[in-house]
PDB file of C-alpha atoms in Angstrom:
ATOM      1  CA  UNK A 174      -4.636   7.997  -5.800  1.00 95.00           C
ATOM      2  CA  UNK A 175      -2.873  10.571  -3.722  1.00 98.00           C
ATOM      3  CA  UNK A 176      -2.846  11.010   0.467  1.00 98.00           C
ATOM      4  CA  UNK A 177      -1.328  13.057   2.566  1.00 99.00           C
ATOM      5  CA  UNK A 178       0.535  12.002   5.696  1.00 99.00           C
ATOM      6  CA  UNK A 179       2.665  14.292   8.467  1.00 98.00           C
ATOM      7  CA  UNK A 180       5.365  12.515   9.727  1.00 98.00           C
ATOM      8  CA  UNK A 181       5.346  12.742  13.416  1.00 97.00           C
ATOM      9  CA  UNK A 182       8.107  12.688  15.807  1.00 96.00           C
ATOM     10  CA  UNK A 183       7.436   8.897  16.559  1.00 96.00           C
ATOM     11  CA  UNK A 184       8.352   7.616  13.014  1.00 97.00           C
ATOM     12  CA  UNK A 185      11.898   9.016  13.398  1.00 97.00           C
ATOM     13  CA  UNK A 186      14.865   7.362  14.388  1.00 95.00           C
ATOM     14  CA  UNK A 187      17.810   8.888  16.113  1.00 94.00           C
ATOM     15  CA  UNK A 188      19.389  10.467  13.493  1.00 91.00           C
ATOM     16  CA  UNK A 189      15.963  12.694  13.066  1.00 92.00           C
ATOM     17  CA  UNK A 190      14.793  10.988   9.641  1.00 97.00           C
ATOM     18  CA  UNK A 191      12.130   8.858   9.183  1.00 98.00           C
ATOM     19  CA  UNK A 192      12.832   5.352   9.913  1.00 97.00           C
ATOM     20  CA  UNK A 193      13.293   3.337   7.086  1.00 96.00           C
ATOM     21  CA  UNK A 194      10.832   0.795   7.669  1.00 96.00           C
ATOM     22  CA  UNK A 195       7.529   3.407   8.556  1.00 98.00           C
ATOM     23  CA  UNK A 196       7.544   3.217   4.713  1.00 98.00           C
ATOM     24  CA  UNK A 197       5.969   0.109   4.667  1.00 98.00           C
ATOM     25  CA  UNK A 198       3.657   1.497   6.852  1.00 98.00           C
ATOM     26  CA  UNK A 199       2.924   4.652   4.187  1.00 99.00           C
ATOM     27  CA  UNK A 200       2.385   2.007   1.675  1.00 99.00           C
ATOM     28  CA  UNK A 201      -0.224   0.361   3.726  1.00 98.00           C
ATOM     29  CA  UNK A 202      -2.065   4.163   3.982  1.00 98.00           C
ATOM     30  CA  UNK A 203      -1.914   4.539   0.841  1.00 98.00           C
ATOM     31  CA  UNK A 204      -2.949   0.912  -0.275  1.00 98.00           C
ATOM     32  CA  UNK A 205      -5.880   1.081   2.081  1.00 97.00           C
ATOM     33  CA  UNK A 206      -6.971   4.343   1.216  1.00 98.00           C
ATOM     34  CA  UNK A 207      -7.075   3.494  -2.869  1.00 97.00           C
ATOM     35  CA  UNK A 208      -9.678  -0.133  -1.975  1.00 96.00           C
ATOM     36  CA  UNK A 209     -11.768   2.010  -0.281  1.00 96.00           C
ATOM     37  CA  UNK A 210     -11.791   4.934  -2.838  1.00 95.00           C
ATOM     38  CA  UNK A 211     -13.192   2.055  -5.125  1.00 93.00           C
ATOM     39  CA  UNK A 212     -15.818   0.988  -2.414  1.00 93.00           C
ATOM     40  CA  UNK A 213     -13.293  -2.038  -1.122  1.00 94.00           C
ATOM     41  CA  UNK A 214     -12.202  -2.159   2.423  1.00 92.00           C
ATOM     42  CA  UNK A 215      -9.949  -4.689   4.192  1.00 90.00           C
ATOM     43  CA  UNK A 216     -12.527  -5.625   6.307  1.00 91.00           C
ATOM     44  CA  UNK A 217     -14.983  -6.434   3.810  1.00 92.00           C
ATOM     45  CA  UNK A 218     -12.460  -8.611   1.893  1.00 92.00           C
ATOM     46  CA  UNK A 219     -11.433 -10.285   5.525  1.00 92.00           C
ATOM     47  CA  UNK A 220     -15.038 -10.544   7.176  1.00 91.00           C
ATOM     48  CA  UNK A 221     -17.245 -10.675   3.854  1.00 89.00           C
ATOM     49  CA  UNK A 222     -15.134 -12.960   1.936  1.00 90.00           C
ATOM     50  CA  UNK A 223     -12.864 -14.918   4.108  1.00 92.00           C
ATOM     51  CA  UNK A 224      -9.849 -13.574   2.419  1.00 96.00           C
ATOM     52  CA  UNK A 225      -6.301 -12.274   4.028  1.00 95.00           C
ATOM     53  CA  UNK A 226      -4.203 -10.471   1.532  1.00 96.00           C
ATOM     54  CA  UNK A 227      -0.599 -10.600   2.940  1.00 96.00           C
ATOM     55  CA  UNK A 228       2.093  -9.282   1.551  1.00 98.00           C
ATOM     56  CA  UNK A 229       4.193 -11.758  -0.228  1.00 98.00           C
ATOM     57  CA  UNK A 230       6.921  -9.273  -1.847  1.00 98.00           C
ATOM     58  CA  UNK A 231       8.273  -5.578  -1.003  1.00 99.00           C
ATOM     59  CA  UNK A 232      10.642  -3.499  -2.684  1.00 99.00           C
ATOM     60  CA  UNK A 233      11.313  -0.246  -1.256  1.00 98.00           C
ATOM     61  CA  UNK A 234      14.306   2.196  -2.605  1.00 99.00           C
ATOM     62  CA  UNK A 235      14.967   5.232  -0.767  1.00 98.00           C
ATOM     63  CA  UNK A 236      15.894   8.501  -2.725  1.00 98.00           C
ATOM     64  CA  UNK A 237      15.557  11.447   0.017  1.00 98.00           C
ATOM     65  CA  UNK A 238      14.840  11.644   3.626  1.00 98.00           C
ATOM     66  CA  UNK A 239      11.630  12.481   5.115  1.00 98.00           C
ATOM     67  CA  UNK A 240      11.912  14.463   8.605  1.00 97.00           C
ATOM     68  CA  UNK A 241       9.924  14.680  10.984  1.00 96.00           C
ATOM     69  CA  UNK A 242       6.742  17.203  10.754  1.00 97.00           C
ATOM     70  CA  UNK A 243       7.271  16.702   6.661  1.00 98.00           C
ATOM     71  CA  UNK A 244       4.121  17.068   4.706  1.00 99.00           C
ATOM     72  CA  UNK A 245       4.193  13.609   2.529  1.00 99.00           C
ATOM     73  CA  UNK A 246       2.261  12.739  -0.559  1.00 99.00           C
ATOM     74  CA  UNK A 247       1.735   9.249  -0.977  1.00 99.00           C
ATOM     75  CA  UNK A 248       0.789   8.369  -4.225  1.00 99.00           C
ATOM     76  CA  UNK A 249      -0.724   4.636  -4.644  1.00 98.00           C
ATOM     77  CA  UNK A 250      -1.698   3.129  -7.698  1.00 98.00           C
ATOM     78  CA  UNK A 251      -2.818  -1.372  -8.283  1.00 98.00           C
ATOM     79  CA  UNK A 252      -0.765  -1.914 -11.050  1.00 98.00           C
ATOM     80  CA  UNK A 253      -1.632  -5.700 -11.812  1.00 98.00           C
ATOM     81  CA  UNK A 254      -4.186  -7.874 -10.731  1.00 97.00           C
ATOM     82  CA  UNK A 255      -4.177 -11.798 -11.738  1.00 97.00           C
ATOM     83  CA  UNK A 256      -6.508 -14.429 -10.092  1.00 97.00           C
ATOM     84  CA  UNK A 257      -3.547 -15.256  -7.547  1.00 97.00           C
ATOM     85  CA  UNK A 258      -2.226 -12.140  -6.496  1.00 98.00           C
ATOM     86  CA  UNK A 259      -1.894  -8.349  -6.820  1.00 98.00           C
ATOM     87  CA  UNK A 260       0.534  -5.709  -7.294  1.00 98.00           C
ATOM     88  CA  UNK A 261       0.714  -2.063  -5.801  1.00 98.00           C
ATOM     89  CA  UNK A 262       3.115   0.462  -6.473  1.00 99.00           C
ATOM     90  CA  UNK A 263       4.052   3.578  -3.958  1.00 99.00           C
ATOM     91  CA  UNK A 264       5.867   6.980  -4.654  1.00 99.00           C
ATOM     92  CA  UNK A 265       6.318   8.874  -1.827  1.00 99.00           C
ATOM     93  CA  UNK A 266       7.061  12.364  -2.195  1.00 99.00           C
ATOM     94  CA  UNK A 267       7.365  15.636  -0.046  1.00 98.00           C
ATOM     95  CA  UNK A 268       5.085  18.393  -0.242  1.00 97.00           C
ATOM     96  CA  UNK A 269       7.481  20.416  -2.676  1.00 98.00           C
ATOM     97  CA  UNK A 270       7.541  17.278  -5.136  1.00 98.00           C
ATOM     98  CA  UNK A 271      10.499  15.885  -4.200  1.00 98.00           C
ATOM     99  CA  UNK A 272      10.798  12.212  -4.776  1.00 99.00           C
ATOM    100  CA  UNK A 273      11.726  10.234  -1.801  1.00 99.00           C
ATOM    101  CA  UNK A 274      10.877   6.696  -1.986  1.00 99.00           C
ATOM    102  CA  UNK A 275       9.535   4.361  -4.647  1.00 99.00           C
ATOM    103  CA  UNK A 276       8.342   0.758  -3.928  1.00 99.00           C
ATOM    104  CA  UNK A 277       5.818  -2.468  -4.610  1.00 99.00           C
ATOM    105  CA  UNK A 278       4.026  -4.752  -2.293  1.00 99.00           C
ATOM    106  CA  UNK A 279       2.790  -7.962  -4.032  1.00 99.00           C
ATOM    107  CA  UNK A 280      -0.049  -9.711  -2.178  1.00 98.00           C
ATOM    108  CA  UNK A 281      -1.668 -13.096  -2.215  1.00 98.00           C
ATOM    109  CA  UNK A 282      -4.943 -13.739  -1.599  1.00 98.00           C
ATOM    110  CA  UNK A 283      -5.240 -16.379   1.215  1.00 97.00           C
ATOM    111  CA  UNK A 284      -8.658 -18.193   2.697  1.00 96.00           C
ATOM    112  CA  UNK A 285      -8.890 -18.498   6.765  1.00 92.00           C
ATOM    113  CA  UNK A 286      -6.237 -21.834   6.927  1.00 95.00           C
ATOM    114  CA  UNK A 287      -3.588 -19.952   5.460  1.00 94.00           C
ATOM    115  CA  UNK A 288      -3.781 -21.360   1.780  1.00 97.00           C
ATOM    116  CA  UNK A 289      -3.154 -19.680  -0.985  1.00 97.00           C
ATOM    117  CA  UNK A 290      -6.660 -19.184  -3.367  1.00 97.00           C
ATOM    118  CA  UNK A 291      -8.172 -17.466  -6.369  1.00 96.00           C
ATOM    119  CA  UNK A 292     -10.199 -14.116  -6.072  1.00 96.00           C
ATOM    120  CA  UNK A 293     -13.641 -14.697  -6.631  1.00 94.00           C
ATOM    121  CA  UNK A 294     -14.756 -13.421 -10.068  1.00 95.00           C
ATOM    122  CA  UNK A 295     -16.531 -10.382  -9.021  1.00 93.00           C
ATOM    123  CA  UNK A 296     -13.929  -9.188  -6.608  1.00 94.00           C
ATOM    124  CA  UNK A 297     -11.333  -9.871  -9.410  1.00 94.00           C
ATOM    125  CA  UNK A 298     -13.530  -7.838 -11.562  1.00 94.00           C
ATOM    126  CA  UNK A 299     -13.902  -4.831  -9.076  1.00 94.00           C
ATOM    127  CA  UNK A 300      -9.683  -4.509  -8.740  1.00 96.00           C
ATOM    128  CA  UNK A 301      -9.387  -4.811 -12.403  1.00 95.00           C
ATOM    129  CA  UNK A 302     -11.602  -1.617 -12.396  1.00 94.00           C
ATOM    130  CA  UNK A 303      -9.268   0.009 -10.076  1.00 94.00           C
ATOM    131  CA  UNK A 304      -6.014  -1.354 -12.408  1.00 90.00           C
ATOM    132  CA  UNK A 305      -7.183   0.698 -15.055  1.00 72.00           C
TER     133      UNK A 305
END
């Protein structure tokens, strides 16, 4: 799943590129953005199921800078889902097709005390749909 994102003069650091850790925060667009494509939202898995999904791993590697008022495609796919956790990778390119970051998040499902847990069946069904 593809979105688009301008970078605004906020996510830039001093040297006038984007700072490296508003990645994250593209990942987390685009991450969002492909659950509810598929009819899932974060606050249905929080409120409707008692699950948090935190993210227990992150890999970013950075290729090209983005600067700011940059048109950005952020391109979000769920690459592997397994009763105790999920994985999401991220390219982030400019508008032109440049490449300029690539990167995972791995996340955990967790109930309301902070332990780790299964997905239920169905929900583990519904983000195998979206794996494929």
């Amino acid at each position: 799943m593809r979105v688009w994102y301008r970078v605004i003069y906020g996510d830039t650091d001093c040297g006038g590129v984007m700072y490296y850790g508003n990645y994250l925060r593209l990942f987390e667009i685009g991450r969002t953005e492909l659950l509810r494509s598929a009819g899932l939202t974060y606050r249905q898995i929080e409120e409707g199921r008692g699950l948090i999904l935190p993210v227990v791993e992150v890999q970013v590697r950075y290729k090209a800078p983005a600067r700011y008022d940059d048109l950005l495609a952020i391109e979000t796919r769920l690459a592997e889902v397994r009763p105790h956790r999920v994985r999401f990778e991220y390219l982030v390119s400019s508008e032109e097709g440049r490449l300029l970051a690539t990167g995972h998040t791995v996340h955990a499902p967790v109930n309301r005390e902070g332990r780790l847990t299964r997905f239920p069946e169905d929900l583990l069904t519904a983000l195998q749909k979206i794996c494929r």
